[in-house]
């Protein structure tokens, strides 16, 4: 028999609708038959956050609620103003017979409960919710109730119900600049950033459309819609972001760039840099914030997801005394992170490393970093000329975009330096022909290029909910476009499912897919003879190179990702899956 505390916790989770009646019965049966603790039994049906919340509710003697599954009633939110909700981190969710149910992070705050009772003229029934969930839910609730957020900086007491349309704002003579300084707008922007960091997003998209302001986060490489704030807030939110990024608030006719540095206290005091870009559209300014989390570069090569042979090739490349190492792939494929991991691996007190980047995304300890600034003629090529006078051992050039930069990178490598840089190509072999197309002589490419890395970022299957299944050989052939070879009958690979931990996405986190070419004498000779990218790729495969799709398949077999992810990110290759298995 389990103890009373256990029984109370299970019952509380049922009463709070955190588990269903069927799940409640299964939990009771498992505890009775196996003797596991109530926490162990419950963990099969709810995530750790729900368990912690329920335990806190049990201690305080009040119900608890998961706000992500609740849509507050309009009658309830109208009783409490948006600014009051933001300031006190409370969310009214239900009004019934004069009793207002309010989600709170601190249900023992008697003074706050009394204040709400006075201003709402209702009895207050507090329920416990996680503070972070309350902040996100306030954005959802008051954004959807149109102008309630907007009205708070203009008029009305704590409990006032006010509705202001676009014309009302103009009647008050309130400028967007003034509105951007309103505490509610400030809190709204802060919450958008906090939610994005908490969800692990890499980008925030704020896009104006007719009648709506769309917020989307790029999470694990895929854009996901978020609750939309009131469309009347569009200009105020944009102005607030511009102010934070020290950009020209009055300039709305041309694209602008800026940078914001913030500390997100609610997510472990994380140091976050935001790269801001605004572009004018027909319905207003579109804003994109790239989130640069300094914690994301705290790992080295071994944490990138490299298989043993590719990791060995990486180590061989970065130990070269001179030459050029290129990372290739589309935007957002992790090239910068890989290059930074390489620099961290070779950085010692005996080695001087200088980088020139556009922009400097992360500050690396002990490494000199230069920001490109075309307005004062600090370009990649010009910067490289001056870098050579600084007596570096290793150099990172953010990107080779033109012949002048490519020429200087080659000159730098020929003078005895190891140069790291990136190119936008689809695979590793295409980097060779891209340099030649820029105007670099093939013999210079052949003599200086030491290694090429192509990469993609695939989503990892969620470790809490994935399923293993045996694929049909025909299914693999249809998806991967390859011969099935000798796939074993007991081969098991993962399939995405979806749960609360991954927010029903089926994926959580990402892992790199890599294609690594170490330049050999054969490949150098083919480069001098101006071989095509396909010819170079075929020769590299014969020398042992694993293509992006092949590396992806190996990670499917290892249980890291799914076939669908590999197909989404890579192009068809000619290789035998049977050889991989």
Coordinates of N, CA and C in Angstrom, one line a residue, residues 230-456:
X230 N -2.3 41.8 -30.2 CA -3.2 42.7 -31.0 C -2.5 43.4 -32.2
X231 N -3.1 43.4 -33.3 CA -2.5 44.1 -34.5 C -2.2 45.5 -34.3
X232 N -2.9 46.2 -33.3 CA -2.7 47.6 -33.1 C -1.3 47.8 -32.4
X233 N -0.7 46.7 -31.9 CA 0.6 46.9 -31.2 C 1.8 46.8 -32.2
X234 N 1.5 46.6 -33.5 CA 2.6 46.3 -34.4 C 3.7 47.4 -34.4
X235 N 3.3 48.6 -34.6 CA 4.2 49.7 -34.7 C 4.9 49.9 -33.3
X236 N 4.1 49.8 -32.2 CA 4.7 50.0 -30.9 C 5.8 48.9 -30.6
X237 N 5.5 47.6 -30.9 CA 6.4 46.6 -30.7 C 7.7 46.8 -31.5
X238 N 7.5 47.1 -32.8 CA 8.7 47.4 -33.6 C 9.5 48.5 -33.1
X239 N 8.8 49.6 -32.7 CA 9.6 50.7 -32.1 C 10.3 50.4 -30.8
X240 N 9.7 49.6 -30.0 CA 10.3 49.1 -28.8 C 11.6 48.3 -29.1
X241 N 11.5 47.4 -30.0 CA 12.7 46.6 -30.4 C 13.8 47.5 -31.0
X242 N 13.4 48.5 -31.8 CA 14.4 49.4 -32.4 C 15.1 50.2 -31.3
X243 N 14.4 50.6 -30.3 CA 15.0 51.4 -29.1 C 16.0 50.5 -28.4
X244 N 15.6 49.2 -28.1 CA 16.5 48.3 -27.5 C 17.7 48.0 -28.3
X245 N 17.6 48.1 -29.6 CA 18.8 47.8 -30.5 C 19.5 49.0 -30.9
X246 N 19.2 50.2 -30.3 CA 19.8 51.5 -30.7 C 19.7 51.8 -32.2
X247 N 18.6 51.5 -32.7 CA 18.3 51.8 -34.1 C 17.5 53.0 -34.3
X248 N 17.4 53.6 -35.5 CA 16.7 54.8 -35.8 C 15.2 54.5 -35.8
X249 N 14.5 54.9 -34.8 CA 13.1 54.6 -34.7 C 12.3 55.2 -35.8
X250 N 12.7 56.4 -36.2 CA 11.9 57.2 -37.2 C 12.1 56.6 -38.6
X251 N 13.2 55.9 -38.9 CA 13.4 55.4 -40.2 C 12.7 54.1 -40.5
X252 N 11.6 54.2 -41.4 CA 10.8 53.0 -41.7 C 10.8 52.7 -43.1
X253 N 11.6 53.4 -43.9 CA 11.5 53.2 -45.4 C 12.6 52.3 -45.9
X254 N 13.6 52.0 -45.1 CA 14.7 51.1 -45.6 C 15.1 50.1 -44.5
X255 N 15.7 49.0 -44.9 CA 16.1 47.9 -44.0 C 17.1 48.5 -43.0
X256 N 17.1 48.0 -41.7 CA 18.0 48.4 -40.7 C 18.5 47.2 -39.9
X257 N 19.7 47.3 -39.3 CA 20.2 46.2 -38.5 C 20.6 46.7 -37.2
X258 N 20.6 45.9 -36.2 CA 21.0 46.3 -34.8 C 21.3 45.1 -34.0
X259 N 21.6 45.3 -32.7 CA 22.0 44.2 -31.8 C 21.5 44.6 -30.4
X260 N 21.0 43.6 -29.7 CA 20.5 43.7 -28.3 C 21.2 42.7 -27.5
X261 N 21.6 43.1 -26.3 CA 22.2 42.2 -25.3 C 21.3 42.2 -24.1
X262 N 20.8 41.0 -23.7 CA 19.9 40.9 -22.6 C 20.3 39.7 -21.7
X263 N 19.9 39.8 -20.4 CA 20.1 38.7 -19.5 C 18.7 38.2 -19.1
X264 N 18.4 36.9 -19.4 CA 17.1 36.3 -19.2 C 17.1 35.6 -17.8
X265 N 16.6 36.3 -16.8 CA 16.7 35.8 -15.4 C 15.9 34.6 -15.2
X266 N 14.7 34.5 -15.9 CA 13.8 33.4 -15.6 C 14.3 32.1 -16.3
X267 N 15.4 32.2 -17.1 CA 15.9 31.0 -17.7 C 17.4 30.8 -17.3
X268 N 17.6 30.9 -15.9 CA 18.9 30.7 -15.4 C 19.9 31.8 -15.7
X269 N 19.5 33.0 -15.7 CA 20.3 34.2 -15.9 C 21.2 34.0 -17.2
X270 N 20.6 33.5 -18.3 CA 21.3 33.3 -19.5 C 21.7 34.6 -20.2
X271 N 22.9 34.7 -20.7 CA 23.3 35.9 -21.4 C 23.0 35.7 -22.9
X272 N 22.1 36.5 -23.4 CA 21.6 36.3 -24.8 C 21.9 37.6 -25.6
X273 N 22.4 37.4 -26.8 CA 22.5 38.5 -27.8 C 21.5 38.3 -28.9
X274 N 20.9 39.4 -29.3 CA 19.8 39.3 -30.3 C 20.3 40.2 -31.5
X275 N 20.4 39.6 -32.7 CA 20.7 40.3 -33.9 C 19.4 40.7 -34.6
X276 N 19.2 42.0 -34.7 CA 17.9 42.5 -35.2 C 18.0 42.9 -36.6
X277 N 17.0 42.5 -37.4 CA 16.9 43.0 -38.8 C 15.4 43.4 -39.0
X278 N 15.3 44.7 -39.6 CA 13.9 45.1 -40.0 C 13.9 45.4 -41.5
X279 N 12.8 45.0 -42.1 CA 12.6 45.3 -43.5 C 11.2 45.8 -43.7
X280 N 11.1 46.9 -44.5 CA 9.7 47.5 -44.7 C 8.9 46.6 -45.7
X281 N 7.7 46.3 -45.3 CA 6.8 45.6 -46.2 C 5.6 46.5 -46.5
X282 N 4.6 46.0 -47.3 CA 3.5 46.8 -47.6 C 2.5 47.0 -46.4
X283 N 2.7 46.2 -45.4 CA 1.8 46.3 -44.2 C 2.5 46.7 -43.0
X284 N 3.8 47.2 -43.1 CA 4.5 47.6 -42.0 C 5.9 47.0 -42.0
X285 N 6.7 47.2 -41.0 CA 8.0 46.6 -40.9 C 8.0 45.2 -40.4
X286 N 8.7 44.3 -41.1 CA 8.9 42.9 -40.7 C 10.2 42.9 -39.9
X287 N 10.1 42.3 -38.7 CA 11.3 42.2 -37.8 C 11.7 40.8 -37.6
X288 N 13.0 40.5 -37.7 CA 13.5 39.2 -37.3 C 14.6 39.3 -36.3
X289 N 14.6 38.6 -35.3 CA 15.6 38.6 -34.2 C 16.3 37.3 -34.2
X290 N 17.6 37.2 -34.5 CA 18.4 36.0 -34.4 C 18.9 35.9 -33.0
X291 N 18.6 34.8 -32.3 CA 19.0 34.6 -30.9 C 20.3 33.9 -30.9
X292 N 21.3 34.6 -30.3 CA 22.6 34.1 -30.2 C 22.9 33.8 -28.7
X293 N 22.7 32.5 -28.4 CA 22.8 32.1 -27.0 C 24.3 31.7 -26.7
X294 N 24.9 32.4 -25.8 CA 26.4 32.1 -25.5 C 26.6 30.7 -25.0
X295 N 25.5 30.1 -24.4 CA 25.7 28.7 -23.9 C 25.8 27.7 -25.0
X296 N 25.3 28.1 -26.2 CA 25.3 27.1 -27.3 C 26.6 26.9 -27.9
X297 N 27.6 27.7 -27.5 CA 29.0 27.4 -28.0 C 29.9 26.9 -26.9
X298 N 29.3 26.3 -25.9 CA 30.1 25.9 -24.8 C 30.6 24.4 -25.0
X299 N 30.3 23.8 -26.1 CA 30.8 22.5 -26.4 C 31.8 22.5 -27.5
X300 N 32.5 21.3 -27.5 CA 33.6 21.2 -28.5 C 33.2 20.3 -29.6
X301 N 34.2 19.8 -30.4 CA 34.0 19.0 -31.6 C 33.2 17.7 -31.2
X302 N 33.5 17.1 -30.1 CA 32.9 15.8 -29.8 C 31.4 15.9 -29.5
X303 N 30.9 17.1 -29.2 CA 29.5 17.3 -29.0 C 28.7 17.7 -30.2
X304 N 29.4 17.8 -31.3 CA 28.6 18.2 -32.5 C 27.8 17.1 -33.2
X305 N 28.1 15.9 -32.9 CA 27.4 14.8 -33.5 C 28.2 14.1 -34.5
X306 N 29.5 14.2 -34.5 CA 30.4 13.6 -35.5 C 30.6 12.1 -35.2
X307 N 30.4 11.3 -36.2 CA 30.8 9.9 -36.0 C 32.3 9.7 -36.0
X308 N 32.8 8.6 -35.5 CA 34.2 8.4 -35.2 C 35.1 8.7 -36.4
X309 N 34.8 8.3 -37.6 CA 35.7 8.5 -38.7 C 35.7 10.0 -39.1
X310 N 34.5 10.6 -39.0 CA 34.5 12.1 -39.4 C 35.2 12.9 -38.3
X311 N 35.1 12.5 -37.0 CA 35.7 13.2 -35.9 C 37.3 13.1 -36.1
X312 N 37.7 11.9 -36.5 CA 39.2 11.7 -36.7 C 39.7 12.6 -37.9
X313 N 38.8 12.8 -38.9 CA 39.2 13.6 -40.0 C 39.3 15.1 -39.6
X314 N 38.3 15.5 -38.8 CA 38.3 16.9 -38.2 C 39.6 17.1 -37.5
X315 N 40.0 16.2 -36.6 CA 41.2 16.4 -35.8 C 42.4 16.5 -36.8
X316 N 42.5 15.7 -37.8 CA 43.6 15.7 -38.7 C 43.6 17.1 -39.5
X317 N 42.5 17.6 -39.9 CA 42.4 18.8 -40.6 C 42.9 20.0 -39.8
X318 N 42.4 20.1 -38.5 CA 42.7 21.3 -37.8 C 44.1 21.3 -37.2
X319 N 44.8 20.2 -37.3 CA 46.2 20.2 -36.9 C 47.2 20.6 -38.0
X320 N 46.6 20.9 -39.2 CA 47.5 21.3 -40.3 C 48.2 22.6 -39.9
X321 N 49.4 22.8 -40.3 CA 50.1 24.0 -40.0 C 49.7 25.2 -40.8
X322 N 49.2 25.0 -42.1 CA 48.7 26.0 -42.9 C 47.8 25.5 -43.9
X323 N 47.1 26.3 -44.7 CA 46.1 25.9 -45.6 C 44.7 26.5 -45.3
X324 N 43.7 26.1 -46.1 CA 42.4 26.6 -45.9 C 41.4 25.4 -45.6
X325 N 40.6 25.6 -44.6 CA 39.5 24.7 -44.2 C 38.2 25.4 -44.4
X326 N 37.3 24.8 -45.2 CA 36.0 25.5 -45.5 C 34.9 24.7 -44.8
X327 N 33.9 25.4 -44.3 CA 32.6 24.8 -43.8 C 31.5 25.3 -44.8
X328 N 30.7 24.4 -45.3 CA 29.7 24.8 -46.3 C 28.4 24.4 -45.9
X329 N 27.3 25.0 -46.4 CA 26.0 24.6 -46.1 C 25.1 25.9 -46.1
X330 N 23.8 25.7 -46.1 CA 22.9 26.9 -46.2 C 22.9 27.6 -44.9
X331 N 22.3 28.8 -44.9 CA 22.1 29.6 -43.7 C 21.4 28.8 -42.6
X332 N 22.0 28.9 -41.4 CA 21.3 28.2 -40.2 C 21.7 26.7 -40.1
X333 N 22.7 26.3 -40.9 CA 23.1 24.8 -40.8 C 24.2 24.6 -39.8
X334 N 24.6 25.6 -39.0 CA 25.6 25.4 -37.9 C 27.0 25.6 -38.3
X335 N 27.3 26.3 -39.4 CA 28.7 26.4 -39.9 C 29.5 27.2 -38.9
X336 N 28.9 28.3 -38.3 CA 29.7 29.1 -37.4 C 30.0 28.4 -36.1
X337 N 29.0 27.6 -35.6 CA 29.2 26.8 -34.4 C 30.3 25.8 -34.6
X338 N 30.4 25.1 -35.8 CA 31.4 24.2 -36.1 C 32.8 24.8 -36.2
X339 N 32.9 26.0 -36.8 CA 34.1 26.7 -36.9 C 34.6 27.1 -35.6
X340 N 33.7 27.6 -34.7 CA 34.1 28.1 -33.4 C 34.6 26.9 -32.6
X341 N 33.9 25.7 -32.7 CA 34.4 24.5 -32.0 C 35.8 24.1 -32.4
X342 N 36.1 24.3 -33.7 CA 37.4 24.0 -34.2 C 38.5 25.0 -33.6
X343 N 38.1 26.3 -33.5 CA 39.0 27.2 -32.9 C 39.2 26.9 -31.4
X344 N 38.2 26.6 -30.7 CA 38.3 26.2 -29.3 C 39.2 25.0 -29.1
X345 N 39.2 24.1 -30.0 CA 40.0 22.9 -30.0 C 41.5 23.2 -30.1
X346 N 41.8 24.2 -31.0 CA 43.2 24.5 -31.3 C 43.8 25.7 -30.5
X347 N 42.9 26.3 -29.7 CA 43.3 27.5 -29.0 C 44.1 27.1 -27.7
X348 N 45.4 27.6 -27.7 CA 46.2 27.4 -26.6 C 47.0 28.7 -26.3
X349 N 47.7 28.8 -25.2 CA 48.4 30.1 -24.9 C 49.5 30.3 -26.0
X350 N 50.0 29.3 -26.6 CA 51.0 29.4 -27.6 C 50.6 29.8 -29.0
X351 N 49.2 29.9 -29.2 CA 48.7 30.1 -30.5 C 47.9 31.4 -30.5
X352 N 48.1 32.3 -31.5 CA 47.3 33.5 -31.6 C 46.3 33.4 -32.7
X353 N 45.0 33.6 -32.4 CA 43.9 33.4 -33.3 C 43.2 34.7 -33.5
X354 N 43.0 35.1 -34.7 CA 42.3 36.4 -35.0 C 41.1 36.0 -36.0
X355 N 39.9 36.6 -35.7 CA 38.8 36.3 -36.6 C 38.3 37.7 -37.2
X356 N 37.7 37.6 -38.4 CA 37.0 38.8 -38.9 C 35.7 38.3 -39.4
X357 N 34.6 38.8 -38.8 CA 33.3 38.3 -39.0 C 32.2 39.4 -39.3
X358 N 31.1 39.0 -39.9 CA 30.0 39.9 -40.2 C 28.7 39.2 -39.9
X359 N 28.2 39.4 -38.7 CA 28.7 40.1 -37.5 C 29.5 39.1 -36.6
X360 N 30.1 39.6 -35.6 CA 30.7 38.8 -34.5 C 29.5 38.2 -33.7
X361 N 29.2 36.9 -33.9 CA 28.0 36.3 -33.3 C 28.3 36.0 -31.8
X362 N 29.4 35.5 -31.5 CA 29.7 35.1 -30.1 C 31.1 35.6 -29.8
X363 N 31.3 36.0 -28.6 CA 32.6 36.4 -28.1 C 33.4 35.2 -27.5
X364 N 34.5 35.0 -28.1 CA 35.3 33.8 -27.7 C 36.5 34.3 -26.8
X365 N 36.6 33.6 -25.7 CA 37.6 34.0 -24.7 C 39.0 33.8 -25.3
X366 N 39.9 34.8 -25.2 CA 41.3 34.7 -25.6 C 41.5 34.8 -27.1
X367 N 40.4 35.1 -27.8 CA 40.6 35.2 -29.3 C 40.2 36.6 -29.7
X368 N 41.1 37.2 -30.6 CA 40.8 38.6 -31.1 C 39.8 38.5 -32.2
X369 N 38.7 39.2 -32.1 CA 37.6 39.2 -33.1 C 37.4 40.6 -33.6
X370 N 37.3 40.7 -34.9 CA 37.1 41.9 -35.7 C 35.7 41.9 -36.3
X371 N 35.0 43.0 -36.2 CA 33.7 43.2 -36.8 C 33.8 43.9 -38.1
X372 N 33.2 43.3 -39.2 CA 33.2 43.9 -40.5 C 32.4 45.2 -40.5
X373 N 32.9 46.2 -41.1 CA 32.1 47.5 -41.2 C 32.4 48.2 -42.5
X374 N 31.6 47.8 -43.5 CA 31.9 48.4 -44.9 C 31.8 49.9 -45.0
X375 N 31.1 50.5 -44.1 CA 31.0 52.0 -44.1 C 32.3 52.7 -43.9
X376 N 33.3 52.0 -43.2 CA 34.6 52.6 -43.0 C 35.7 51.7 -43.7
X377 N 35.2 50.9 -44.7 CA 36.1 50.1 -45.5 C 36.8 49.0 -44.7
X378 N 36.1 48.5 -43.7 CA 36.6 47.3 -43.0 C 35.8 46.1 -43.5
X379 N 36.3 45.6 -44.7 CA 35.7 44.4 -45.3 C 36.5 43.2 -45.0
X380 N 36.0 42.0 -45.4 CA 36.8 40.8 -45.2 C 38.2 40.9 -45.8
X381 N 38.2 41.3 -47.0 CA 39.5 41.4 -47.7 C 40.5 42.4 -47.0
X382 N 39.9 43.6 -46.8 CA 40.8 44.7 -46.1 C 41.2 44.3 -44.8
X383 N 40.3 43.6 -44.0 CA 40.6 43.2 -42.7 C 41.7 42.1 -42.7
X384 N 41.7 41.2 -43.7 CA 42.7 40.2 -43.8 C 44.1 40.8 -44.0
X385 N 44.1 41.9 -44.8 CA 45.4 42.5 -45.1 C 46.1 43.0 -43.8
X386 N 45.2 43.6 -42.9 CA 45.7 44.1 -41.6 C 46.0 43.0 -40.6
X387 N 45.2 42.0 -40.7 CA 45.4 40.9 -39.8 C 46.8 40.3 -39.9
X388 N 47.3 40.2 -41.1 CA 48.6 39.6 -41.3 C 49.7 40.4 -40.6
X389 N 49.5 41.6 -40.4 CA 50.5 42.4 -39.6 C 50.4 42.2 -38.1
X390 N 49.4 41.5 -37.7 CA 49.2 41.2 -36.3 C 49.8 39.9 -35.8
X391 N 50.6 39.3 -36.7 CA 51.3 38.1 -36.4 C 50.4 36.9 -35.9
X392 N 49.3 36.6 -36.6 CA 48.5 35.5 -36.1 C 49.0 34.1 -36.5
X393 N 48.6 33.1 -35.8 CA 48.9 31.7 -36.3 C 47.7 31.1 -37.0
X394 N 46.5 31.4 -36.5 CA 45.3 30.9 -37.2 C 44.4 32.0 -37.4
X395 N 43.6 32.0 -38.5 CA 42.7 33.1 -38.9 C 41.3 32.5 -39.3
X396 N 40.3 33.1 -38.8 CA 38.9 32.8 -39.2 C 38.3 33.9 -40.0
X397 N 37.9 33.7 -41.3 CA 37.2 34.6 -42.1 C 35.8 34.2 -42.1
X398 N 34.9 35.0 -41.7 CA 33.5 34.6 -41.5 C 32.9 34.0 -42.8
X399 N 33.1 34.6 -43.9 CA 32.6 34.0 -45.2 C 33.4 34.5 -46.3
X400 N 33.6 33.6 -47.3 CA 34.2 34.0 -48.6 C 33.1 34.3 -49.5
X401 N 32.9 35.6 -49.9 CA 31.8 36.0 -50.7 C 32.2 36.4 -52.1
X402 N 33.5 36.8 -52.3 CA 33.9 37.3 -53.6 C 35.3 37.0 -53.9
X403 N 35.8 37.3 -55.1 CA 37.1 37.0 -55.5 C 38.2 37.7 -54.6
X404 N 37.9 38.9 -54.2 CA 38.9 39.6 -53.4 C 39.2 38.9 -52.1
X405 N 38.1 38.5 -51.4 CA 38.2 37.8 -50.2 C 38.9 36.5 -50.4
X406 N 38.5 35.7 -51.4 CA 39.1 34.4 -51.7 C 40.6 34.6 -52.0
X407 N 41.0 35.6 -52.7 CA 42.4 35.8 -53.0 C 43.2 36.1 -51.8
X408 N 42.6 36.9 -50.9 CA 43.4 37.2 -49.6 C 43.4 36.0 -48.7
X409 N 42.4 35.2 -48.7 CA 42.4 34.0 -47.9 C 43.5 33.0 -48.4
X410 N 43.6 32.9 -49.7 CA 44.7 32.0 -50.3 C 46.0 32.6 -50.0
X411 N 46.2 33.9 -50.1 CA 47.5 34.6 -49.8 C 47.9 34.3 -48.4
X412 N 46.9 34.4 -47.5 CA 47.1 34.2 -46.1 C 47.6 32.8 -45.8
X413 N 47.0 31.8 -46.4 CA 47.4 30.4 -46.2 C 48.7 30.2 -46.8
X414 N 49.1 30.8 -48.0 CA 50.4 30.6 -48.6 C 51.5 31.2 -47.8
X415 N 51.2 32.2 -46.9 CA 52.2 32.8 -46.1 C 52.4 32.0 -44.7
X416 N 51.8 30.8 -44.7 CA 52.0 30.0 -43.5 C 51.0 30.0 -42.4
X417 N 49.8 30.4 -42.8 CA 48.7 30.5 -41.8 C 47.6 29.5 -42.1
X418 N 46.9 29.0 -41.0 CA 45.8 28.1 -41.2 C 44.5 29.0 -41.2
X419 N 43.8 28.9 -42.3 CA 42.6 29.8 -42.5 C 41.3 29.0 -42.4
X420 N 40.4 29.4 -41.6 CA 39.1 28.8 -41.5 C 38.1 29.8 -42.1
X421 N 37.1 29.3 -42.9 CA 36.1 30.1 -43.5 C 34.9 29.3 -43.9
X422 N 33.9 30.0 -44.5 CA 32.7 29.3 -44.9 C 32.2 29.7 -46.3
X423 N 31.5 28.9 -46.9 CA 30.9 29.1 -48.2 C 29.5 28.6 -48.2
X424 N 28.7 29.2 -49.1 CA 27.3 28.7 -49.3 C 27.2 27.8 -50.5
X425 N 27.4 26.5 -50.2 CA 27.3 25.5 -51.3 C 26.5 24.3 -50.7
X426 N 25.9 23.5 -51.6 CA 25.1 22.4 -51.2 C 25.8 21.2 -50.7
X427 N 27.0 21.0 -51.1 CA 27.8 19.9 -50.6 C 29.3 20.3 -50.6
X428 N 30.1 19.3 -50.1 CA 31.5 19.7 -49.9 C 32.3 19.9 -51.2
X429 N 32.0 19.0 -52.2 CA 32.8 19.0 -53.5 C 32.5 20.3 -54.2
X430 N 31.3 20.9 -54.1 CA 30.9 22.1 -54.8 C 31.8 23.3 -54.3
X431 N 32.4 23.2 -53.1 CA 33.2 24.3 -52.7 C 34.4 24.6 -53.6
X432 N 34.9 23.5 -54.1 CA 36.1 23.6 -55.0 C 35.7 24.4 -56.2
X433 N 34.6 24.0 -56.9 CA 34.2 24.7 -58.1 C 33.7 26.1 -57.9
X434 N 33.2 26.3 -56.7 CA 32.7 27.7 -56.3 C 33.9 28.6 -56.3
X435 N 35.0 28.2 -55.7 CA 36.2 29.1 -55.7 C 36.7 29.3 -57.1
X436 N 36.7 28.3 -57.9 CA 37.2 28.5 -59.3 C 36.3 29.4 -60.0
X437 N 34.9 29.3 -59.8 CA 34.0 30.2 -60.5 C 34.2 31.7 -60.0
X438 N 34.7 31.9 -58.8 CA 34.9 33.2 -58.3 C 36.1 33.9 -59.0
X439 N 36.9 33.1 -59.7 CA 38.1 33.6 -60.4 C 39.4 33.1 -59.9
X440 N 39.4 32.3 -58.9 CA 40.7 31.8 -58.3 C 41.2 30.7 -59.2
X441 N 42.5 30.8 -59.5 CA 43.1 29.8 -60.4 C 43.1 28.4 -59.8
X442 N 42.7 27.4 -60.6 CA 42.6 26.0 -60.0 C 43.8 25.5 -59.3
X443 N 45.0 25.9 -59.8 CA 46.2 25.4 -59.1 C 46.4 26.0 -57.7
X444 N 45.9 27.2 -57.5 CA 45.9 27.8 -56.2 C 45.0 27.2 -55.2
X445 N 43.8 26.8 -55.7 CA 42.8 26.1 -54.9 C 43.4 24.7 -54.5
X446 N 44.0 24.0 -55.5 CA 44.5 22.7 -55.2 C 45.7 22.8 -54.2
X447 N 46.5 23.8 -54.2 CA 47.7 23.9 -53.4 C 47.4 24.4 -52.0
X448 N 46.2 25.1 -51.8 CA 46.0 25.7 -50.5 C 44.8 25.0 -49.7
X449 N 43.8 24.4 -50.4 CA 42.7 23.8 -49.8 C 43.1 22.5 -49.1
X450 N 42.8 22.4 -47.8 CA 43.2 21.2 -47.0 C 42.0 20.3 -46.7
X451 N 40.8 20.9 -46.4 CA 39.7 20.2 -46.1 C 38.4 20.9 -46.3
X452 N 37.3 20.2 -46.5 CA 36.0 20.8 -46.7 C 35.0 20.1 -45.8
X453 N 34.1 20.8 -45.2 CA 33.1 20.3 -44.3 C 31.7 20.8 -44.9
X454 N 30.8 19.9 -45.2 CA 29.4 20.2 -45.5 C 28.6 19.7 -44.4
X455 N 27.6 20.5 -44.0 CA 26.7 20.0 -42.9 C 25.3 20.5 -43.0
X456 N 24.5 19.8 -42.2 CA 23.1 20.2 -42.0 C 22.8 19.9 -40.6

